Amino acid sequence: MKDIIKINDLYKTYKNGNIEVKALRGINLTIKEGEFVAIMGQSGSGKSTLMNIIGCLDKPTSGNYELDGKTVVGLSEEMLSYTRNQKIGFVFQAFNLIPRNSALKNVELPMVYAKKPAEYRKERATKLLETVGLGERIDHLPNELSGGQKQRVAIARALANEPPIILADEPTGNLDTAASVEIMELFTKLNKEGRTVIIVTHEDDIAEFTNRIIRFRDGQIIYDGQVDHS
């Protein structure tokens, strides 16, 4: 399997007046294509900062980051936006659905930005919603869906442009236990189909669904190991 994410000696420092906050301190990390990874750590540990850099939403202070074989550091805002749209599907804790749009229109949105034809968008969005078990809910607005169903819409939207990586930030944080298990089982299925899935979580039982756990503390990786599912 090829390296889909390669991070070398990565630092991120935020300046707050005269105070410097070192969010990441020399991170070295490789994630291979098709891995299912949990990134864990308490608030302020650096896991969300790393997530934002992996997702091309933030830039490191120094170090190098390669995404799918291409160096990301130094790209223009336009190229970062293009890379996000093509390479990464995002799933957020708060779902981030547009309230006035149906499930179908929400899933179509990344394809609108990618300038895909309307007929293609509708056909693919419908198929994706059927894939996540919401074929009968395509015309429903977000406020007509349960939390678990909203997250399924968000996952379908993340898959819209067939990105090689799914990046999920606390995807079960707003869900009850039953819905959380359903969502993690869906991520497991997507991973078994070949997608690289990276989940940021602080919940051990959620991390146990993955195959590899990376733990952060004070901007550094303190643990990186495989999950034993035997």
XYZ file of C-alpha atoms in Angstrom:
230
model
C 0.000 0.000 0.000
C 1.281 3.469 -0.852
C 1.647 6.304 1.650
C -1.385 8.583 1.260
C -0.370 10.953 4.087
C 3.262 11.656 4.902
C 4.191 14.219 7.555
C 7.768 15.113 8.439
C 8.990 17.271 11.349
C 5.747 19.271 11.441
C 5.411 22.253 13.768
C 2.507 24.630 14.314
C 2.874 27.689 16.521
C 0.085 30.166 17.193
C 0.875 33.685 18.340
C -1.409 35.388 20.836
C 0.098 38.824 21.359
C 3.558 38.185 22.786
C 2.666 34.621 23.777
C 3.514 31.673 21.535
C 1.450 28.505 21.767
C 3.158 25.449 20.303
C 0.240 23.331 19.103
C 2.364 20.761 17.233
C 5.954 19.924 18.133
C 7.831 17.970 15.483
C 5.206 15.496 14.268
C 6.332 12.580 12.091
C 3.477 10.462 10.780
C 2.706 8.190 7.846
C -0.748 6.859 6.990
C -1.071 4.297 4.218
C -3.837 4.043 1.673
C -6.745 2.023 3.054
C -5.957 2.467 6.750
C -8.642 3.061 9.400
C -7.120 5.384 12.009
C -8.281 7.059 15.216
C -6.489 10.208 16.390
C -7.031 10.697 20.119
C -6.154 13.214 22.816
C -7.617 15.648 25.295
C -8.670 19.169 24.344
C -5.544 21.177 23.566
C -3.433 18.100 22.779
C -2.901 19.102 19.150
C -5.135 16.510 17.488
C -7.537 19.082 16.000
C -4.642 21.220 14.747
C -3.218 18.186 12.962
C -6.674 17.387 11.578
C -6.958 20.892 10.123
C -3.529 20.642 8.502
C -4.269 17.191 7.059
C -7.557 18.605 5.745
C -5.798 21.591 4.106
C -7.781 23.950 6.359
C -4.631 25.257 8.089
C -0.934 25.550 7.270
C 1.998 24.386 9.400
C 4.592 26.821 10.722
C 7.343 24.502 9.463
C 7.836 20.951 8.264
C 6.510 19.042 5.273
C 3.184 17.433 4.417
C 2.552 15.224 1.387
C -1.002 14.252 0.459
C -1.445 11.430 -2.041
C 2.134 11.894 -3.256
C 2.051 15.673 -3.649
C 3.539 18.320 -1.369
C 0.814 20.485 0.157
C 3.022 23.001 1.984
C 3.298 26.178 -0.067
C 0.166 25.697 -2.162
C -1.974 28.756 -2.879
C -5.377 29.141 -1.194
C -7.006 28.283 -4.514
C -5.005 25.075 -4.869
C -5.652 24.145 -1.223
C -9.380 24.578 -1.842
C -9.183 22.416 -4.972
C -7.196 19.754 -3.089
C -9.785 19.695 -0.275
C -12.595 19.274 -2.760
C -10.938 16.431 -4.674
C -8.950 14.516 -2.071
C -10.816 14.776 1.241
C -14.369 14.145 2.370
C -15.174 15.892 5.654
C -17.576 14.702 8.353
C -18.157 16.987 11.337
C -19.641 16.568 14.815
C -22.293 19.224 14.122
C -23.185 17.679 10.710
C -22.854 21.111 8.967
C -25.874 20.521 6.736
C -27.632 23.451 5.084
C -31.025 23.648 6.879
C -33.059 24.862 3.888
C -31.678 22.171 1.553
C -33.019 18.638 1.232
C -30.786 15.661 1.944
C -30.307 15.311 -1.817
C -29.255 18.953 -2.286
C -26.864 18.745 0.665
C -25.126 15.735 -0.865
C -24.962 17.452 -4.267
C -23.112 20.491 -2.887
C -19.465 19.311 -3.270
C -20.293 18.309 -6.845
C -21.658 21.818 -7.492
C -18.281 23.251 -6.420
C -16.579 20.668 -8.652
C -18.770 21.894 -11.544
C -20.344 18.506 -12.232
C -23.446 18.477 -14.498
C -26.843 18.676 -12.775
C -28.050 15.282 -14.015
C -24.865 13.571 -12.810
C -25.115 15.302 -9.416
C -28.682 14.175 -8.827
C -28.005 10.591 -9.925
C -24.861 10.242 -7.793
C -26.386 11.934 -4.729
C -29.406 9.627 -4.921
C -27.161 6.569 -5.173
C -25.021 7.713 -2.227
C -28.065 8.298 -0.017
C -29.284 4.807 -0.903
C -25.825 3.473 0.015
C -26.050 4.981 3.523
C -29.613 3.692 3.998
C -31.522 6.918 3.320
C -33.019 6.191 -0.080
C -36.502 7.021 1.244
C -35.360 10.299 2.852
C -33.780 12.113 -0.095
C -36.363 14.919 -0.116
C -36.367 15.454 3.667
C -34.911 18.589 5.229
C -32.304 18.200 8.005
C -34.838 19.147 10.714
C -36.951 16.187 9.603
C -34.095 13.736 10.254
C -32.691 12.175 13.428
C -29.111 12.855 14.498
C -27.935 9.540 13.092
C -29.709 10.201 9.793
C -28.145 13.684 9.565
C -24.707 12.143 9.992
C -25.493 9.608 7.263
C -26.326 12.513 4.944
C -23.020 14.134 5.940
C -21.149 10.905 5.139
C -22.886 10.637 1.763
C -21.887 14.262 1.080
C -18.286 13.457 2.050
C -18.245 10.704 -0.587
C -19.683 12.891 -3.362
C -16.460 13.562 -5.278
C -15.016 10.094 -4.578
C -12.167 11.368 -2.383
C -9.510 8.853 -1.331
C -9.665 10.081 2.300
C -12.572 10.493 4.718
C -11.706 12.837 7.594
C -14.191 12.741 10.483
C -13.955 15.130 13.457
C -15.818 13.717 16.504
C -18.460 12.220 14.151
C -20.396 10.559 17.001
C -20.122 13.449 19.467
C -23.772 14.489 19.076
C -25.234 10.987 18.799
C -26.630 8.472 21.262
C -24.946 5.088 21.696
C -27.068 3.185 19.165
C -26.642 5.829 16.455
C -22.898 6.040 17.225
C -22.497 2.304 16.651
C -24.428 2.520 13.363
C -22.216 5.371 12.131
C -19.000 3.557 13.093
C -20.242 0.405 11.362
C -20.822 2.520 8.246
C -17.265 3.898 8.448
C -16.003 0.318 8.869
C -17.866 -0.734 5.721
C -16.448 2.203 3.752
C -12.949 1.332 4.942
C -13.371 -2.309 3.901
C -14.331 -1.019 0.455
C -10.878 0.577 0.265
C -11.249 4.102 1.571
C -8.770 5.631 3.996
C -10.747 6.735 7.063
C -9.302 9.015 9.762
C -11.389 9.782 12.831
C -10.639 12.299 15.569
C -12.264 11.184 18.812
C -11.779 11.278 22.567
C -13.953 8.191 23.096
C -12.120 4.879 23.575
C -15.098 2.760 22.527
C -15.311 4.665 19.226
C -11.562 4.326 18.610
C -11.875 0.546 19.110
C -13.735 0.317 15.789
C -10.580 1.427 13.953
C -7.419 -0.546 13.206
C -4.842 1.951 14.488
C -4.841 4.444 17.349
C -2.593 7.516 17.522
C -2.609 9.394 20.838
C -1.585 13.035 21.275
C -0.453 14.978 24.304
C 1.033 18.497 24.401
C 1.466 18.642 20.644
C 3.324 15.340 20.344
C 2.477 11.744 19.478
C 2.806 9.660 22.653
C 1.380 6.391 21.293
C 0.894 4.826 17.853
C -0.273 1.230 17.719
C -2.573 -1.324 16.099
C -5.961 -2.278 17.558
C -6.364 -5.922 18.510
C -9.783 -7.106 17.319
C -9.274 -10.747 18.300
